[in-house]
Structures are given as C-alpha cells and as structure tokens.
Short mmCIF file of N, CA and C in Angstrom, two decimals:
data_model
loop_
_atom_site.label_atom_id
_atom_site.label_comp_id
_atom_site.label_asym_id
_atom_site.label_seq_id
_atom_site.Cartn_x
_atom_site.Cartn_y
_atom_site.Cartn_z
N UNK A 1 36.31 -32.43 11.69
CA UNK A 1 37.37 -33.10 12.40
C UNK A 1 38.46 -33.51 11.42
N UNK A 2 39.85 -33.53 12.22
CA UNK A 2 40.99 -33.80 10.91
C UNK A 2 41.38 -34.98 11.93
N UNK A 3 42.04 -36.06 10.77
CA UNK A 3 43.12 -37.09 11.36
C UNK A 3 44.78 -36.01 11.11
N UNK A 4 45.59 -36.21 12.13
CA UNK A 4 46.82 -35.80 11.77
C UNK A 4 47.47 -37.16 12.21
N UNK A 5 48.52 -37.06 11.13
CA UNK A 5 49.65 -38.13 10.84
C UNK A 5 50.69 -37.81 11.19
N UNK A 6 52.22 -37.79 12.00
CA UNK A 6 52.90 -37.25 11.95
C UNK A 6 54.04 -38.33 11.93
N UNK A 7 54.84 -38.28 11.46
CA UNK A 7 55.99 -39.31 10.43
C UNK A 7 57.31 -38.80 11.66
N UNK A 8 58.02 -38.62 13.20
CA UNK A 8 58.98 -38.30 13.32
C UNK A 8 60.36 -39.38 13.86
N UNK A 9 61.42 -38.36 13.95
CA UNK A 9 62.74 -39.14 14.34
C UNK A 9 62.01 -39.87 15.92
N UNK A 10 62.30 -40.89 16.04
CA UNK A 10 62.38 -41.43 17.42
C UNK A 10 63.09 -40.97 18.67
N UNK A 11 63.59 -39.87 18.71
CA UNK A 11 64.41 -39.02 19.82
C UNK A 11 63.63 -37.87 19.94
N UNK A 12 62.49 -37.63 19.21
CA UNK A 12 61.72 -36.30 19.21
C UNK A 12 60.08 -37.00 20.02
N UNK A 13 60.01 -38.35 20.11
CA UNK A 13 58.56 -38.43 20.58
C UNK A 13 58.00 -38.17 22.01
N UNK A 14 59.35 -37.95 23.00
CA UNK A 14 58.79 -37.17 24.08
C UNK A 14 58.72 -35.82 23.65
N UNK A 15 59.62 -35.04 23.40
CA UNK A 15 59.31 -33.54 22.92
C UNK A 15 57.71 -33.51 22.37
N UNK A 16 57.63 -33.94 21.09
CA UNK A 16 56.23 -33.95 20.99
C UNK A 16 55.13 -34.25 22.01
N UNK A 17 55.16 -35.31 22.20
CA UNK A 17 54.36 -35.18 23.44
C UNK A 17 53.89 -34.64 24.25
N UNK A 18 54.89 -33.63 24.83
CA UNK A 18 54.75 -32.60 25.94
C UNK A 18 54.28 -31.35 25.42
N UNK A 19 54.47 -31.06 24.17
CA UNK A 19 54.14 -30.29 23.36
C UNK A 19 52.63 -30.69 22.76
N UNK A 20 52.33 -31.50 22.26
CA UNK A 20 50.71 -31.61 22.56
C UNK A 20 49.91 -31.28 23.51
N UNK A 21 50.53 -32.20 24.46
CA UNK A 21 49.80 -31.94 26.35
C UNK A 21 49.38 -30.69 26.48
N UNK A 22 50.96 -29.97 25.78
CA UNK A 22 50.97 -28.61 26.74
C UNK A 22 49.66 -27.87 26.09
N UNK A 23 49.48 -28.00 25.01
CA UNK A 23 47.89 -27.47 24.69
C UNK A 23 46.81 -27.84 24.16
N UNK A 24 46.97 -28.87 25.08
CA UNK A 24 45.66 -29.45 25.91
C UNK A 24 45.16 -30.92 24.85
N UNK A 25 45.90 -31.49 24.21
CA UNK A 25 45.20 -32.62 23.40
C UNK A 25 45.97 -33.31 24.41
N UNK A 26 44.53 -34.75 24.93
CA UNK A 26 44.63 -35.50 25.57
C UNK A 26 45.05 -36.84 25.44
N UNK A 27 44.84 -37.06 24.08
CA UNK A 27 44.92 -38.62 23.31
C UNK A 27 45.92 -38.36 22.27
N UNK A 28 46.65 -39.83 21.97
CA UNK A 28 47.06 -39.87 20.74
C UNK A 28 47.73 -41.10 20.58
N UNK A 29 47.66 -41.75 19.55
CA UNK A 29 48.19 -43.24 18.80
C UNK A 29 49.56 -42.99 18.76
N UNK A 30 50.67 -43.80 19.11
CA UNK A 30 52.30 -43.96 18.85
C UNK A 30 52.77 -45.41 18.38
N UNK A 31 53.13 -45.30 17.45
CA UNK A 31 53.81 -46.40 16.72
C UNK A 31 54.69 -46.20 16.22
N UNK A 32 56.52 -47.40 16.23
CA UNK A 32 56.98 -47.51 16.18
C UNK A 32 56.94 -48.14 14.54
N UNK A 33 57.53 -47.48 13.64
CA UNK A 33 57.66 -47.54 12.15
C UNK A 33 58.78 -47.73 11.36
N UNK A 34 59.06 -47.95 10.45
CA UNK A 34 60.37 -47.92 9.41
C UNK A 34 59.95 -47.58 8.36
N UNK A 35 60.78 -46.92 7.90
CA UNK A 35 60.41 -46.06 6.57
C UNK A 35 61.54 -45.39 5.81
N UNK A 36 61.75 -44.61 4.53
CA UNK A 36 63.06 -43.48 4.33
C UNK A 36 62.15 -42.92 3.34
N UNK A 37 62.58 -41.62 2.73
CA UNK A 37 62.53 -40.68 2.01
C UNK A 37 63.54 -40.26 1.33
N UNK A 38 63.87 -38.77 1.61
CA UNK A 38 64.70 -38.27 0.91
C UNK A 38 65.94 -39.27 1.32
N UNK A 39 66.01 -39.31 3.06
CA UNK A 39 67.13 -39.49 3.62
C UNK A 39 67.95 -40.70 2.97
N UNK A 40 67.26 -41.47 1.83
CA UNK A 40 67.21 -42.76 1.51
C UNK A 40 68.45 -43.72 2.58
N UNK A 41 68.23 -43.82 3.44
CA UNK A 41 68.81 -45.16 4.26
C UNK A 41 70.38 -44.71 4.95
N UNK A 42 71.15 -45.38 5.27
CA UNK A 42 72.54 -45.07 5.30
C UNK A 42 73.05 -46.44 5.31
N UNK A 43 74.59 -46.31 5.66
CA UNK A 43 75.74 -47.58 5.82
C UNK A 43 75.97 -47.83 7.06
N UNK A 44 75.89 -48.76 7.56
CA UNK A 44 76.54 -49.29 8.58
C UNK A 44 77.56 -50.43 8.66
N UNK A 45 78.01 -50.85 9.61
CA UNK A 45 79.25 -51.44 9.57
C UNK A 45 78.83 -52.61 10.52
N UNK A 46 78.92 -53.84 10.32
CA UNK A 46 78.82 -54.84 10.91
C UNK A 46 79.83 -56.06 10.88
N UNK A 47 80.33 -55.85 11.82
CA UNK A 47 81.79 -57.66 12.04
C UNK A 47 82.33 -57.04 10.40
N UNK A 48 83.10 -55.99 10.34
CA UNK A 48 84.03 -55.70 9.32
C UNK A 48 83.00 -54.97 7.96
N UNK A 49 81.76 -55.66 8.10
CA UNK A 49 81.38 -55.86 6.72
C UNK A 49 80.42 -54.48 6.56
N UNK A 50 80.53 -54.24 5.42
CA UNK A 50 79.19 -52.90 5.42
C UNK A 50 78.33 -53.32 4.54
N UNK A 51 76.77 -52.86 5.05
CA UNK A 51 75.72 -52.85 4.58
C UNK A 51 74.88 -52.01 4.78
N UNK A 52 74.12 -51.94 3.65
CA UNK A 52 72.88 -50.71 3.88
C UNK A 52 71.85 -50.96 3.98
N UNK A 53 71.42 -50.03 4.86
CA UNK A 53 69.95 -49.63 5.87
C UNK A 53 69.34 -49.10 4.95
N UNK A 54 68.06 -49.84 4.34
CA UNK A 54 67.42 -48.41 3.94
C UNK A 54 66.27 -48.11 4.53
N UNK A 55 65.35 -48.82 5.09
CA UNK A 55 64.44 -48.30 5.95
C UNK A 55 64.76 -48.10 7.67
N UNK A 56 64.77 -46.72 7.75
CA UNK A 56 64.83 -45.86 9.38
C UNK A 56 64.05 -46.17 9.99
N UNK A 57 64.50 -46.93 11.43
CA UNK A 57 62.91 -46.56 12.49
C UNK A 57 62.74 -44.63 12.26
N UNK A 58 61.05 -45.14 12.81
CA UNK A 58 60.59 -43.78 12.62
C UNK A 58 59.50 -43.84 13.64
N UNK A 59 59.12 -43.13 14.28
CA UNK A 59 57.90 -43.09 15.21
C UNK A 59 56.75 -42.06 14.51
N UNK A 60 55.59 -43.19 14.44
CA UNK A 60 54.28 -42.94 13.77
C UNK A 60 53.38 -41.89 14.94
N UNK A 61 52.95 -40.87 14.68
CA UNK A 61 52.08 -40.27 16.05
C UNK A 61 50.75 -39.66 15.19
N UNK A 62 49.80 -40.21 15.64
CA UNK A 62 48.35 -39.82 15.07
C UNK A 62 47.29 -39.59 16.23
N UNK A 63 46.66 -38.54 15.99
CA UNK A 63 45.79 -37.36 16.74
C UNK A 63 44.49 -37.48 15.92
N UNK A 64 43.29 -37.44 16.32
CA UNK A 64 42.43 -36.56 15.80
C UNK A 64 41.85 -35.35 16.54
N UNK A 65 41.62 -34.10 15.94
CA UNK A 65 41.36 -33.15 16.21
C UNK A 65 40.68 -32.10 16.07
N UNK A 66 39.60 -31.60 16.41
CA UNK A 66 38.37 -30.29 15.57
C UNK A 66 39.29 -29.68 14.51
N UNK A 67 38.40 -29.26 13.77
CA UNK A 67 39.01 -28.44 12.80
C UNK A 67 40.03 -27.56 13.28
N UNK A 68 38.95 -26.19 14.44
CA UNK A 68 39.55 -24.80 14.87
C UNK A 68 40.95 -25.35 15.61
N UNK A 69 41.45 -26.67 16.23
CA UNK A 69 42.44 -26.76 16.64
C UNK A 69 43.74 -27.38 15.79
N UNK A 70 43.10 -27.51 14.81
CA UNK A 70 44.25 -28.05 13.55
C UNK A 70 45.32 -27.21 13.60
N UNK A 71 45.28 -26.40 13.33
CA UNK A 71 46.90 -25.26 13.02
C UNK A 71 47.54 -25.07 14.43
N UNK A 72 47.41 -25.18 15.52
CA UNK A 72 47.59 -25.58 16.75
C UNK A 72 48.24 -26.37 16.75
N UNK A 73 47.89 -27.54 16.70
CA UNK A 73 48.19 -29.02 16.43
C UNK A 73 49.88 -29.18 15.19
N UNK A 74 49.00 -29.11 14.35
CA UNK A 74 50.29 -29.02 13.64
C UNK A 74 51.77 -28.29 14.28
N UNK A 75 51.51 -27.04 14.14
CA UNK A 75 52.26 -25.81 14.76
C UNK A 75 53.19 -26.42 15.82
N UNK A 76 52.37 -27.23 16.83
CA UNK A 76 53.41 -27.95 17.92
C UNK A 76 53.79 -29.07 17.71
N UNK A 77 53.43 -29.96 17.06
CA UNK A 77 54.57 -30.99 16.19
C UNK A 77 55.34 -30.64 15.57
N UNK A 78 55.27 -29.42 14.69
CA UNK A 78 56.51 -29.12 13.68
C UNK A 78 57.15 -28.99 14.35
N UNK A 79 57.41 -27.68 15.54
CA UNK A 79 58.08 -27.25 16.17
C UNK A 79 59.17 -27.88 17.45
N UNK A 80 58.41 -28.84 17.69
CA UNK A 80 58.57 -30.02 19.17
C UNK A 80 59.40 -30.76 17.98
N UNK A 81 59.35 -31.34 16.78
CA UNK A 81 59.75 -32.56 16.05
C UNK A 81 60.97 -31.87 15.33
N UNK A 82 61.26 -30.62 15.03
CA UNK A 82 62.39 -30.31 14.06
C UNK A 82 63.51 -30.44 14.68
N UNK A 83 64.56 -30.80 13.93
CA UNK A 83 65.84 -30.90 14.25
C UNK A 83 66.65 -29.67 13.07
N UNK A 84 66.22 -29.60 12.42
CA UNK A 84 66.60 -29.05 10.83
C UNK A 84 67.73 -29.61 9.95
N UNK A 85 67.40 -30.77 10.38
CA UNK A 85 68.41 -31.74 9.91
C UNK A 85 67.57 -32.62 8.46
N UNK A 86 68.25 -33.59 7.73
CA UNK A 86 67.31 -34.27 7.22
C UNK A 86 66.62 -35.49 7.36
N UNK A 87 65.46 -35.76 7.32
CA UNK A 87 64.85 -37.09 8.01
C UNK A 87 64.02 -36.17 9.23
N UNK A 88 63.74 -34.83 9.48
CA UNK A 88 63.03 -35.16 10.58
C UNK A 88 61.36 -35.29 10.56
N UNK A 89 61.14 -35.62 9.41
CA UNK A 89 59.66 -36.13 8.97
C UNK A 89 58.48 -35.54 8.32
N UNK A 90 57.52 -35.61 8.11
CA UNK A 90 56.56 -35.25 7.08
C UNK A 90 55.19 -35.40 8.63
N UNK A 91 54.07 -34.31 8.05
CA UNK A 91 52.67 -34.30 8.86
C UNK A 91 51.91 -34.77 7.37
N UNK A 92 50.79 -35.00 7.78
CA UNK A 92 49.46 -35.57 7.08
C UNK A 92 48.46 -34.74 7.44
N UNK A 93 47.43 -34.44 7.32
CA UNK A 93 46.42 -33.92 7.51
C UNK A 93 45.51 -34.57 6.50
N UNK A 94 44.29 -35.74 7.25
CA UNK A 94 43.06 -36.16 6.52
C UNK A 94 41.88 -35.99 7.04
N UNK A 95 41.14 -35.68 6.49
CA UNK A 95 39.61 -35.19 6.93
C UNK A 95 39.02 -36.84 7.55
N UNK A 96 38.25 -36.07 8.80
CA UNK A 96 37.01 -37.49 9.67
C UNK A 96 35.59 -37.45 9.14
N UNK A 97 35.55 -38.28 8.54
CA UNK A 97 34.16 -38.72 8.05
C UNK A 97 33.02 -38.72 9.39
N UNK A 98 33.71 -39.21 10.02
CA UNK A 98 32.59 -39.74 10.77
C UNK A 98 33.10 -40.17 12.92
N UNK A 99 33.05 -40.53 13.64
CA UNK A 99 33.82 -40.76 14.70
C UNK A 99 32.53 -41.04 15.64
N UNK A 100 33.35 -42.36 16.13
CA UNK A 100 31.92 -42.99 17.60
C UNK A 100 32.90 -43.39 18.81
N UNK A 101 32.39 -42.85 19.67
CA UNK A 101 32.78 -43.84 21.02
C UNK A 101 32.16 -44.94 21.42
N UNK A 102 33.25 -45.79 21.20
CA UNK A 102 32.28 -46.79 21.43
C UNK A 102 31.58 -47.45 22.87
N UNK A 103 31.97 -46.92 24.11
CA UNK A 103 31.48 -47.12 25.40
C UNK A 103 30.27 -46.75 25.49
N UNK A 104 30.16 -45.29 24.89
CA UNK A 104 29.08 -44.13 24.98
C UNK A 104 28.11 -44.16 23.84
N UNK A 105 28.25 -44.81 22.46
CA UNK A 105 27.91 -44.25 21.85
C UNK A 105 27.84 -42.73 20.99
N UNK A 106 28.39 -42.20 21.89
CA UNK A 106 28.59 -40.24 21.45
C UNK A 106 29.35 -40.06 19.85
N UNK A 107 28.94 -39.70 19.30
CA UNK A 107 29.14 -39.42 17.71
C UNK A 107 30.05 -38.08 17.37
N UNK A 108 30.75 -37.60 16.33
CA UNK A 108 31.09 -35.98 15.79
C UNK A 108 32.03 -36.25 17.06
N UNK A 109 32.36 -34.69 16.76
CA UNK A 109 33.30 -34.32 17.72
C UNK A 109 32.83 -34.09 19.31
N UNK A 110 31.93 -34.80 19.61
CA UNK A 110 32.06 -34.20 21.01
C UNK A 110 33.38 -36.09 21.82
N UNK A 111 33.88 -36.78 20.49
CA UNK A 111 34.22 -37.87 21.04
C UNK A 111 35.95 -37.68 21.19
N UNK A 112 36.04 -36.49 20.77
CA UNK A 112 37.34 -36.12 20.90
C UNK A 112 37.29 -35.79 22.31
#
C-alpha cells in the first residue's frame, strides 16, 4: 500500500476529485494549506501599501492506495492538477506500514 500526498493550486481540487472518482478511488483527506516553493510568494497591494505573501494557500489531498493502483492514481492527479504554469504542485509517494479499520478491525489492504 502507498500513502499519496498531493501539494495542489486550490482551483484544481474539484478537477482532481472527479478525476479520482472517475477511477474508482472512493476516499480521500483535503486540507486547506499554505506553503511556497519555487513560486517563492508574490506582492500584493493593500490601502496603497505593498507587501509580500510568501506562503500560498495550497490544497493538501492525501489517498491511500494498493500498490497495482499507484501509477493510476498519480497519472490522474498530475493530469486533473496541471495548469503548466508555476506553483501547480508537487505528489509524494510513501509506503503503508501497516493500516486498520477501526469499526471492523480489518487490517492490509482489504481497508482501502
């Protein structure tokens, strides 16, 4: 089982979404984040005055998923999340030790 991480712009988290759905992952964590990278921050303008932003909202989206559906997975976040602009985010991919439901008890992947 993999954890995927996916780092995107906040105007892309329905696209993603529907793009998961569409093949077939049922679950997934969304959080609302701030962060920068390359993009390091920008200027804005406030009552005359300018100041800089450097951490972007960013919307956090984390999946876990069998192995055989990893490149799947990925594949439709990249694709659902690109703008080809800069800032439109970074994936993660970390290995699952271990995974329980906790209602059921049910262990491994059958809890995906």
């Amino acid at each position: 089982m993999k954890w995927v991480t996916a780092i995107i712009k906040p105007f892309k988290q329905d696209d993603v979404r529907e793009a998961l759905t569409a093949i077939g992952i049922t679950g997934m964590t969304v959080t609302e984040v701030r962060g920068f990278g390359r993009q390091k921050g920008h200027t804005e303008l406030y009552r005359g005055a300018e100041y800089q932003v450097d951490f972007l909202p960013k919307i956090k989206v984390e999946v876990a998923v069998s192995d055989d559906r990893l490149d799947q997975v990925v594949d439709a976040i990249r694709e659902s999340a690109k703008t080809g602009k800069i800032g439109d985010g970074k994936i993660f991919v970390m290995p699952i030790e271990q995974a329980v439901r906790i209602r059921t008890g049910e262990t491994g992947s059958d809890v995906l």
